[in-house]
Amino acid sequence: MLAGFAASPVVATGVGVFPSKARAQASAAGLLTPNVCMVLPEVTEGPYYVDERLLRADITEGREGVPLRLQMQVVTADCRPVPEARVDIWHCDAQGNYSGYARQGSDGTNDTSGETFLRGTQISDENGLVSFDTMYPGWYRGRTTHIHYKVFLDESTVLTSQIFFPDALSQYLYLAVPPYNDRSAERDTMNGNDGIAQQAGEGAFAAIREQQARYDAALVVGIDPQGGGPERATQRPSRGGASEVFIPGRDG
């Protein structure tokens, strides 16, 4: 359990929504999570991308928040890992601010120009894996909790998408844990009424597991090496998205 926090409602049970057959198939294919190998849909990049090419695993730069280790596995539609893929991620801090931009926050007075917190790049290994040490993202009006990412092969973008998280876990952290709960504004968008999360589909929801000092998040990212993903998903998240918490090979 995270030191100093009560057990969170989503990840304390250690069980997930995927059946044992799906887990066995994922394990046989060497997948990080029991996702089906499918090309993920493209969704909007958003207004806050900066191509800093900050090759680093720890992207926090001292920003306060609940520690999160994000693992992503880049694969093709037939479950083959994709080595040497460049993966960029970026997301907001606990107060909903992105680095590198002015006029943020509910009153437009927050200026983070020249800062690079919560941005980073990794290159996938022979198993298609990348790993980032970051913090659980905060929120801002009009959007549910998310992390942005882009996947590149040979300097060409093959996928731009976003990662989503269980509403129950996000709400618990935002109401009970500082610095997330040090805000006067009320969260107005959940997974079920976020159009981008709906477009991304169930395959865009991270598998979450609680460790002693952090949360682990994992996502299998299916790409088409010849181009971007399909325009929209064939499945949409129900009841605010999947609350999957099981990560094969993890026992603590």
PDB file of C-alpha atoms in Angstrom:
ATOM      1  CA  MET A   1       0.000   0.000   0.000  1.00  0.00           C
ATOM      2  CA  LEU A   2       1.213   3.526  -0.721  1.00  0.00           C
ATOM      3  CA  ALA A   3       2.863   4.910   2.379  1.00  0.00           C
ATOM      4  CA  GLY A   4       0.581   7.322   4.227  1.00  0.00           C
ATOM      5  CA  PHE A   5      -2.485   6.651   2.067  1.00  0.00           C
ATOM      6  CA  ALA A   6      -5.498   4.467   2.707  1.00  0.00           C
ATOM      7  CA  ALA A   7      -6.033   1.640   0.247  1.00  0.00           C
ATOM      8  CA  SER A   8      -7.548   3.121  -2.877  1.00  0.00           C
ATOM      9  CA  PRO A   9     -10.899   1.729  -4.051  1.00  0.00           C
ATOM     10  CA  VAL A  10      -9.848   0.436  -7.475  1.00  0.00           C
ATOM     11  CA  VAL A  11      -6.457  -1.123  -7.021  1.00  0.00           C
ATOM     12  CA  ALA A  12      -6.622  -2.617  -3.538  1.00  0.00           C
ATOM     13  CA  THR A  13      -8.287  -5.847  -4.674  1.00  0.00           C
ATOM     14  CA  GLY A  14      -5.559  -7.009  -7.046  1.00  0.00           C
ATOM     15  CA  VAL A  15      -8.044  -8.485  -9.528  1.00  0.00           C
ATOM     16  CA  GLY A  16      -8.932  -7.319 -13.014  1.00  0.00           C
ATOM     17  CA  VAL A  17     -11.722  -7.424 -15.532  1.00  0.00           C
ATOM     18  CA  PHE A  18      -9.936  -9.558 -18.120  1.00  0.00           C
ATOM     19  CA  PRO A  19     -10.718 -13.306 -17.999  1.00  0.00           C
ATOM     20  CA  SER A  20      -8.030 -15.897 -17.333  1.00  0.00           C
ATOM     21  CA  LYS A  21      -8.032 -16.984 -20.997  1.00  0.00           C
ATOM     22  CA  ALA A  22      -7.112 -13.468 -22.105  1.00  0.00           C
ATOM     23  CA  ARG A  23      -4.341 -13.357 -19.522  1.00  0.00           C
ATOM     24  CA  ALA A  24      -2.974 -16.705 -20.709  1.00  0.00           C
ATOM     25  CA  GLN A  25      -2.972 -15.532 -24.327  1.00  0.00           C
ATOM     26  CA  ALA A  26      -1.261 -12.300 -23.345  1.00  0.00           C
ATOM     27  CA  SER A  27       1.360 -14.190 -21.371  1.00  0.00           C
ATOM     28  CA  ALA A  28       2.017 -16.547 -24.294  1.00  0.00           C
ATOM     29  CA  ALA A  29       2.544 -13.574 -26.597  1.00  0.00           C
ATOM     30  CA  GLY A  30       4.819 -11.881 -24.052  1.00  0.00           C
ATOM     31  CA  LEU A  31       2.473  -8.929 -23.623  1.00  0.00           C
ATOM     32  CA  LEU A  32       2.743  -6.524 -20.729  1.00  0.00           C
ATOM     33  CA  THR A  33      -1.031  -6.578 -20.131  1.00  0.00           C
ATOM     34  CA  PRO A  34      -3.878  -8.829 -21.329  1.00  0.00           C
ATOM     35  CA  ASN A  35      -4.835  -6.455 -24.150  1.00  0.00           C
ATOM     36  CA  VAL A  36      -5.785  -7.789 -27.554  1.00  0.00           C
ATOM     37  CA  CYS A  37      -3.108  -7.016 -30.139  1.00  0.00           C
ATOM     38  CA  MET A  38      -4.845  -4.390 -32.251  1.00  0.00           C
ATOM     39  CA  VAL A  39      -3.848  -1.125 -33.841  1.00  0.00           C
ATOM     40  CA  LEU A  40      -4.963   1.653 -31.506  1.00  0.00           C
ATOM     41  CA  PRO A  41      -6.970   4.569 -32.910  1.00  0.00           C
ATOM     42  CA  GLU A  42      -5.486   7.997 -33.472  1.00  0.00           C
ATOM     43  CA  VAL A  43      -6.825  10.731 -31.201  1.00  0.00           C
ATOM     44  CA  THR A  44      -6.033  14.414 -30.997  1.00  0.00           C
ATOM     45  CA  GLU A  45      -2.539  15.550 -30.070  1.00  0.00           C
ATOM     46  CA  GLY A  46      -3.917  18.461 -28.082  1.00  0.00           C
ATOM     47  CA  PRO A  47      -2.415  21.954 -27.838  1.00  0.00           C
ATOM     48  CA  TYR A  48       0.478  21.231 -25.467  1.00  0.00           C
ATOM     49  CA  TYR A  49       2.951  19.055 -27.398  1.00  0.00           C
ATOM     50  CA  VAL A  50       6.586  20.216 -27.448  1.00  0.00           C
ATOM     51  CA  ASP A  51       9.212  18.206 -29.334  1.00  0.00           C
ATOM     52  CA  GLU A  52      11.920  18.573 -26.683  1.00  0.00           C
ATOM     53  CA  ARG A  53      13.379  15.078 -27.237  1.00  0.00           C
ATOM     54  CA  LEU A  54      14.193  14.809 -23.547  1.00  0.00           C
ATOM     55  CA  LEU A  55      15.642  11.293 -23.452  1.00  0.00           C
ATOM     56  CA  ARG A  56      14.990  10.345 -19.839  1.00  0.00           C
ATOM     57  CA  ALA A  57      13.020   7.880 -17.738  1.00  0.00           C
ATOM     58  CA  ASP A  58      12.288  10.182 -14.774  1.00  0.00           C
ATOM     59  CA  ILE A  59      10.221  13.096 -16.038  1.00  0.00           C
ATOM     60  CA  THR A  60       9.003  14.567 -12.734  1.00  0.00           C
ATOM     61  CA  GLU A  61      11.602  17.324 -12.236  1.00  0.00           C
ATOM     62  CA  GLY A  62      10.542  17.424  -8.588  1.00  0.00           C
ATOM     63  CA  ARG A  63       6.853  18.010  -9.309  1.00  0.00           C
ATOM     64  CA  GLU A  64       4.716  16.901  -6.352  1.00  0.00           C
ATOM     65  CA  GLY A  65       2.224  14.089  -6.793  1.00  0.00           C
ATOM     66  CA  VAL A  66       1.582  10.388  -6.270  1.00  0.00           C
ATOM     67  CA  PRO A  67       4.431   8.423  -7.915  1.00  0.00           C
ATOM     68  CA  LEU A  68       3.480   6.543 -11.066  1.00  0.00           C
ATOM     69  CA  ARG A  69       5.598   4.153 -13.116  1.00  0.00           C
ATOM     70  CA  LEU A  70       4.250   3.929 -16.650  1.00  0.00           C
ATOM     71  CA  GLN A  71       5.273   0.993 -18.832  1.00  0.00           C
ATOM     72  CA  MET A  72       4.265   0.825 -22.487  1.00  0.00           C
ATOM     73  CA  GLN A  73       4.841  -2.018 -24.920  1.00  0.00           C
ATOM     74  CA  VAL A  74       4.839  -1.163 -28.622  1.00  0.00           C
ATOM     75  CA  VAL A  75       3.633  -4.061 -30.791  1.00  0.00           C
ATOM     76  CA  THR A  76       2.184  -4.713 -34.241  1.00  0.00           C
ATOM     77  CA  ALA A  77      -1.325  -6.076 -34.831  1.00  0.00           C
ATOM     78  CA  ASP A  78       0.092  -9.632 -34.879  1.00  0.00           C
ATOM     79  CA  CYS A  79       1.697  -9.139 -31.418  1.00  0.00           C
ATOM     80  CA  ARG A  80       5.274  -8.718 -32.598  1.00  0.00           C
ATOM     81  CA  PRO A  81       7.262  -6.285 -30.417  1.00  0.00           C
ATOM     82  CA  VAL A  82       8.598  -3.159 -32.103  1.00  0.00           C
ATOM     83  CA  PRO A  83      12.154  -2.301 -31.010  1.00  0.00           C
ATOM     84  CA  GLU A  84      13.791   1.089 -31.530  1.00  0.00           C
ATOM     85  CA  ALA A  85      10.499   2.977 -31.501  1.00  0.00           C
ATOM     86  CA  ARG A  86      10.674   6.471 -30.069  1.00  0.00           C
ATOM     87  CA  VAL A  87       7.910   7.165 -27.539  1.00  0.00           C
ATOM     88  CA  ASP A  88       7.180  10.695 -26.306  1.00  0.00           C
ATOM     89  CA  ILE A  89       4.820  11.299 -23.383  1.00  0.00           C
ATOM     90  CA  TRP A  90       3.545  14.471 -21.736  1.00  0.00           C
ATOM     91  CA  HIS A  91       0.842  15.324 -19.214  1.00  0.00           C
ATOM     92  CA  CYS A  92      -0.337  17.938 -16.732  1.00  0.00           C
ATOM     93  CA  ASP A  93       0.675  18.230 -13.083  1.00  0.00           C
ATOM     94  CA  ALA A  94      -1.549  17.878 -10.011  1.00  0.00           C
ATOM     95  CA  GLN A  95      -2.945  21.375 -10.573  1.00  0.00           C
ATOM     96  CA  GLY A  96      -3.762  20.737 -14.231  1.00  0.00           C
ATOM     97  CA  ASN A  97      -0.827  22.689 -15.696  1.00  0.00           C
ATOM     98  CA  TYR A  98       1.423  21.616 -18.571  1.00  0.00           C
ATOM     99  CA  SER A  99       5.040  22.704 -18.803  1.00  0.00           C
ATOM    100  CA  GLY A 100       6.214  25.085 -21.505  1.00  0.00           C
ATOM    101  CA  TYR A 101       3.088  27.225 -21.889  1.00  0.00           C
ATOM    102  CA  ALA A 102       1.674  30.514 -20.627  1.00  0.00           C
ATOM    103  CA  ARG A 103      -1.906  31.488 -19.700  1.00  0.00           C
ATOM    104  CA  GLN A 104      -2.908  28.258 -17.966  1.00  0.00           C
ATOM    105  CA  GLY A 105      -5.189  27.562 -15.023  1.00  0.00           C
ATOM    106  CA  SER A 106      -8.795  28.550 -14.427  1.00  0.00           C
ATOM    107  CA  ASP A 107      -7.865  32.243 -14.423  1.00  0.00           C
ATOM    108  CA  GLY A 108      -5.214  32.008 -17.149  1.00  0.00           C
ATOM    109  CA  THR A 109      -2.432  33.377 -14.930  1.00  0.00           C
ATOM    110  CA  ASN A 110      -0.147  30.328 -14.644  1.00  0.00           C
ATOM    111  CA  ASP A 111       2.958  30.620 -16.821  1.00  0.00           C
ATOM    112  CA  THR A 112       5.268  27.601 -17.216  1.00  0.00           C
ATOM    113  CA  SER A 113       7.125  28.885 -20.289  1.00  0.00           C
ATOM    114  CA  GLY A 114      10.638  27.450 -20.491  1.00  0.00           C
ATOM    115  CA  GLU A 115       9.868  24.583 -18.095  1.00  0.00           C
ATOM    116  CA  THR A 116       9.943  20.916 -19.135  1.00  0.00           C
ATOM    117  CA  PHE A 117       8.373  18.970 -16.249  1.00  0.00           C
ATOM    118  CA  LEU A 118       6.307  15.870 -17.038  1.00  0.00           C
ATOM    119  CA  ARG A 119       7.683  15.462 -20.552  1.00  0.00           C
ATOM    120  CA  GLY A 120      10.051  12.782 -21.760  1.00  0.00           C
ATOM    121  CA  THR A 121      11.203  10.397 -24.459  1.00  0.00           C
ATOM    122  CA  GLN A 122      12.267   6.757 -24.363  1.00  0.00           C
ATOM    123  CA  ILE A 123      13.383   4.272 -27.056  1.00  0.00           C
ATOM    124  CA  SER A 124      11.761   0.828 -26.958  1.00  0.00           C
ATOM    125  CA  ASP A 125      13.943  -2.206 -26.232  1.00  0.00           C
ATOM    126  CA  GLU A 126      13.937  -5.574 -28.024  1.00  0.00           C
ATOM    127  CA  ASN A 127      10.607  -6.403 -26.368  1.00  0.00           C
ATOM    128  CA  GLY A 128       9.028  -3.121 -27.448  1.00  0.00           C
ATOM    129  CA  LEU A 129       9.101  -1.819 -23.867  1.00  0.00           C
ATOM    130  CA  VAL A 130       9.590   1.690 -22.536  1.00  0.00           C
ATOM    131  CA  SER A 131       9.275   2.843 -18.928  1.00  0.00           C
ATOM    132  CA  PHE A 132       8.736   6.280 -17.399  1.00  0.00           C
ATOM    133  CA  ASP A 133       8.804   7.386 -13.761  1.00  0.00           C
ATOM    134  CA  THR A 134       6.301  10.184 -13.368  1.00  0.00           C
ATOM    135  CA  MET A 135       3.339  11.132 -11.160  1.00  0.00           C
ATOM    136  CA  TYR A 136      -0.368  10.459 -11.421  1.00  0.00           C
ATOM    137  CA  PRO A 137      -1.715  13.172 -13.716  1.00  0.00           C
ATOM    138  CA  GLY A 138      -4.085  15.837 -12.483  1.00  0.00           C
ATOM    139  CA  TRP A 139      -7.075  17.233 -14.335  1.00  0.00           C
ATOM    140  CA  TYR A 140      -8.400  20.384 -15.942  1.00  0.00           C
ATOM    141  CA  ARG A 141     -11.862  21.449 -17.053  1.00  0.00           C
ATOM    142  CA  GLY A 142     -13.316  19.723 -20.081  1.00  0.00           C
ATOM    143  CA  ARG A 143     -11.060  16.656 -19.961  1.00  0.00           C
ATOM    144  CA  THR A 144     -10.854  13.418 -18.026  1.00  0.00           C
ATOM    145  CA  THR A 145      -7.571  12.149 -16.540  1.00  0.00           C
ATOM    146  CA  HIS A 146      -5.093  11.302 -19.305  1.00  0.00           C
ATOM    147  CA  ILE A 147      -1.501  11.104 -20.528  1.00  0.00           C
ATOM    148  CA  HIS A 148      -0.596  12.053 -24.100  1.00  0.00           C
ATOM    149  CA  TYR A 149       1.848  10.052 -26.195  1.00  0.00           C
ATOM    150  CA  LYS A 150       3.322   9.818 -29.680  1.00  0.00           C
ATOM    151  CA  VAL A 151       5.126   6.863 -31.273  1.00  0.00           C
ATOM    152  CA  PHE A 152       7.751   7.439 -33.965  1.00  0.00           C
ATOM    153  CA  LEU A 153       9.534   5.059 -36.345  1.00  0.00           C
ATOM    154  CA  ASP A 154      12.441   6.500 -38.347  1.00  0.00           C
ATOM    155  CA  GLU A 155      11.408  10.041 -37.369  1.00  0.00           C
ATOM    156  CA  SER A 156       7.893   9.537 -38.743  1.00  0.00           C
ATOM    157  CA  THR A 157       4.881   9.611 -36.423  1.00  0.00           C
ATOM    158  CA  VAL A 158       2.944   6.340 -36.612  1.00  0.00           C
ATOM    159  CA  LEU A 159       0.555   6.928 -33.708  1.00  0.00           C
ATOM    160  CA  THR A 160      -0.694   9.870 -31.651  1.00  0.00           C
ATOM    161  CA  SER A 161      -2.984   8.908 -28.797  1.00  0.00           C
ATOM    162  CA  GLN A 162      -3.775   9.198 -25.096  1.00  0.00           C
ATOM    163  CA  ILE A 163      -3.800   6.913 -22.042  1.00  0.00           C
ATOM    164  CA  PHE A 164      -6.758   6.911 -19.651  1.00  0.00           C
ATOM    165  CA  PHE A 165      -7.255   5.861 -16.029  1.00  0.00           C
ATOM    166  CA  PRO A 166     -10.091   4.470 -13.850  1.00  0.00           C
ATOM    167  CA  ASP A 167     -12.469   7.199 -12.693  1.00  0.00           C
ATOM    168  CA  ALA A 168     -12.761   5.711  -9.197  1.00  0.00           C
ATOM    169  CA  LEU A 169      -9.012   5.894  -8.611  1.00  0.00           C
ATOM    170  CA  SER A 170      -8.739   9.406 -10.031  1.00  0.00           C
ATOM    171  CA  GLN A 171     -11.612  10.666  -7.904  1.00  0.00           C
ATOM    172  CA  TYR A 172     -10.152   9.100  -4.766  1.00  0.00           C
ATOM    173  CA  LEU A 173      -6.781  10.779  -5.293  1.00  0.00           C
ATOM    174  CA  TYR A 174      -8.263  14.140  -6.252  1.00  0.00           C
ATOM    175  CA  LEU A 175     -10.465  14.285  -3.155  1.00  0.00           C
ATOM    176  CA  ALA A 176      -8.217  12.689  -0.528  1.00  0.00           C
ATOM    177  CA  VAL A 177      -4.556  13.212  -1.418  1.00  0.00           C
ATOM    178  CA  PRO A 178      -2.493  16.427  -1.546  1.00  0.00           C
ATOM    179  CA  PRO A 179      -1.596  18.275  -3.679  1.00  0.00           C
ATOM    180  CA  TYR A 180      -4.476  17.060  -5.876  1.00  0.00           C
ATOM    181  CA  ASN A 181      -7.096  18.043  -3.294  1.00  0.00           C
ATOM    182  CA  ASP A 182      -5.713  21.561  -2.872  1.00  0.00           C
ATOM    183  CA  ARG A 183      -8.027  23.019  -5.510  1.00  0.00           C
ATOM    184  CA  SER A 184     -11.240  25.019  -5.281  1.00  0.00           C
ATOM    185  CA  ALA A 185     -12.519  24.032  -8.735  1.00  0.00           C
ATOM    186  CA  GLU A 186     -14.630  20.910  -9.190  1.00  0.00           C
ATOM    187  CA  ARG A 187     -13.820  18.220 -11.730  1.00  0.00           C
ATOM    188  CA  ASP A 188     -16.420  18.370 -14.508  1.00  0.00           C
ATOM    189  CA  THR A 189     -15.441  15.581 -16.940  1.00  0.00           C
ATOM    190  CA  MET A 190     -15.193  11.824 -16.410  1.00  0.00           C
ATOM    191  CA  ASN A 191     -14.310   9.003 -18.791  1.00  0.00           C
ATOM    192  CA  GLY A 192     -17.921   8.470 -19.781  1.00  0.00           C
ATOM    193  CA  ASN A 193     -18.467  12.030 -21.030  1.00  0.00           C
ATOM    194  CA  ASP A 194     -15.024  12.733 -22.471  1.00  0.00           C
ATOM    195  CA  GLY A 195     -15.352  12.538 -26.252  1.00  0.00           C
ATOM    196  CA  ILE A 196     -11.662  11.762 -26.768  1.00  0.00           C
ATOM    197  CA  ALA A 197     -11.756   8.856 -24.301  1.00  0.00           C
ATOM    198  CA  GLN A 198     -14.842   7.568 -26.090  1.00  0.00           C
ATOM    199  CA  GLN A 199     -13.046   7.770 -29.425  1.00  0.00           C
ATOM    200  CA  ALA A 200      -9.926   6.051 -28.064  1.00  0.00           C
ATOM    201  CA  GLY A 201     -11.867   3.022 -26.798  1.00  0.00           C
ATOM    202  CA  GLU A 202     -11.202   0.432 -24.099  1.00  0.00           C
ATOM    203  CA  GLY A 203      -7.741  -0.405 -25.426  1.00  0.00           C
ATOM    204  CA  ALA A 204      -6.534   3.035 -24.337  1.00  0.00           C
ATOM    205  CA  PHE A 205      -7.158   2.414 -20.613  1.00  0.00           C
ATOM    206  CA  ALA A 206      -4.063   1.570 -18.578  1.00  0.00           C
ATOM    207  CA  ALA A 207      -3.861  -1.478 -16.336  1.00  0.00           C
ATOM    208  CA  ILE A 208      -3.214  -0.178 -12.814  1.00  0.00           C
ATOM    209  CA  ARG A 209      -1.649  -1.887  -9.830  1.00  0.00           C
ATOM    210  CA  GLU A 210      -0.832  -0.464  -6.426  1.00  0.00           C
ATOM    211  CA  GLN A 211       2.702  -1.001  -5.118  1.00  0.00           C
ATOM    212  CA  GLN A 212       4.166  -0.065  -1.750  1.00  0.00           C
ATOM    213  CA  ALA A 213       5.420   3.362  -2.793  1.00  0.00           C
ATOM    214  CA  ARG A 214       3.785   4.030  -6.166  1.00  0.00           C
ATOM    215  CA  TYR A 215       1.196   2.988  -8.709  1.00  0.00           C
ATOM    216  CA  ASP A 216       2.187   0.937 -11.740  1.00  0.00           C
ATOM    217  CA  ALA A 217       0.400   1.625 -15.012  1.00  0.00           C
ATOM    218  CA  ALA A 218       0.828  -0.528 -18.110  1.00  0.00           C
ATOM    219  CA  LEU A 219      -0.465  -0.319 -21.669  1.00  0.00           C
ATOM    220  CA  VAL A 220       0.086  -2.360 -24.822  1.00  0.00           C
ATOM    221  CA  VAL A 221       0.291   0.033 -27.768  1.00  0.00           C
ATOM    222  CA  GLY A 222      -0.611  -1.502 -31.104  1.00  0.00           C
ATOM    223  CA  ILE A 223       0.740   0.343 -34.152  1.00  0.00           C
ATOM    224  CA  ASP A 224       0.714   0.071 -37.917  1.00  0.00           C
ATOM    225  CA  PRO A 225       4.393   0.545 -38.897  1.00  0.00           C
ATOM    226  CA  GLN A 226       3.237   1.943 -42.248  1.00  0.00           C
ATOM    227  CA  GLY A 227       1.138   4.729 -40.791  1.00  0.00           C
ATOM    228  CA  GLY A 228      -1.208   5.977 -38.111  1.00  0.00           C
ATOM    229  CA  GLY A 229      -4.038   4.188 -36.379  1.00  0.00           C
ATOM    230  CA  PRO A 230      -7.656   3.984 -37.515  1.00  0.00           C
ATOM    231  CA  GLU A 231      -9.773   7.094 -37.153  1.00  0.00           C
ATOM    232  CA  ARG A 232     -11.904   5.712 -34.341  1.00  0.00           C
ATOM    233  CA  ALA A 233     -12.212   2.689 -32.089  1.00  0.00           C
ATOM    234  CA  THR A 234     -14.698  -0.123 -32.637  1.00  0.00           C
ATOM    235  CA  GLN A 235     -15.275  -0.432 -28.869  1.00  0.00           C
ATOM    236  CA  ARG A 236     -16.034   2.301 -26.382  1.00  0.00           C
ATOM    237  CA  PRO A 237     -15.488   2.382 -22.617  1.00  0.00           C
ATOM    238  CA  SER A 238     -18.529   1.499 -20.559  1.00  0.00           C
ATOM    239  CA  ARG A 239     -19.265   2.728 -17.045  1.00  0.00           C
ATOM    240  CA  GLY A 240     -16.349   5.149 -17.181  1.00  0.00           C
ATOM    241  CA  GLY A 241     -13.777   2.771 -18.626  1.00  0.00           C
ATOM    242  CA  ALA A 242     -12.106  -0.450 -17.612  1.00  0.00           C
ATOM    243  CA  SER A 243     -10.893  -0.798 -14.029  1.00  0.00           C
ATOM    244  CA  GLU A 244      -8.247  -3.391 -14.905  1.00  0.00           C
ATOM    245  CA  VAL A 245      -5.584  -3.770 -12.247  1.00  0.00           C
ATOM    246  CA  PHE A 246      -3.757  -7.015 -13.047  1.00  0.00           C
ATOM    247  CA  ILE A 247      -0.269  -6.877 -14.557  1.00  0.00           C
ATOM    248  CA  PRO A 248       1.122 -10.316 -15.474  1.00  0.00           C
ATOM    249  CA  GLY A 249       4.415 -11.116 -13.815  1.00  0.00           C
ATOM    250  CA  ARG A 250       3.861  -8.719 -10.929  1.00  0.00           C
ATOM    251  CA  ASP A 251       3.252 -10.161  -7.483  1.00  0.00           C
ATOM    252  CA  GLY A 252       3.680  -7.209  -5.194  1.00  0.00           C
TER     253      GLY A 252
END
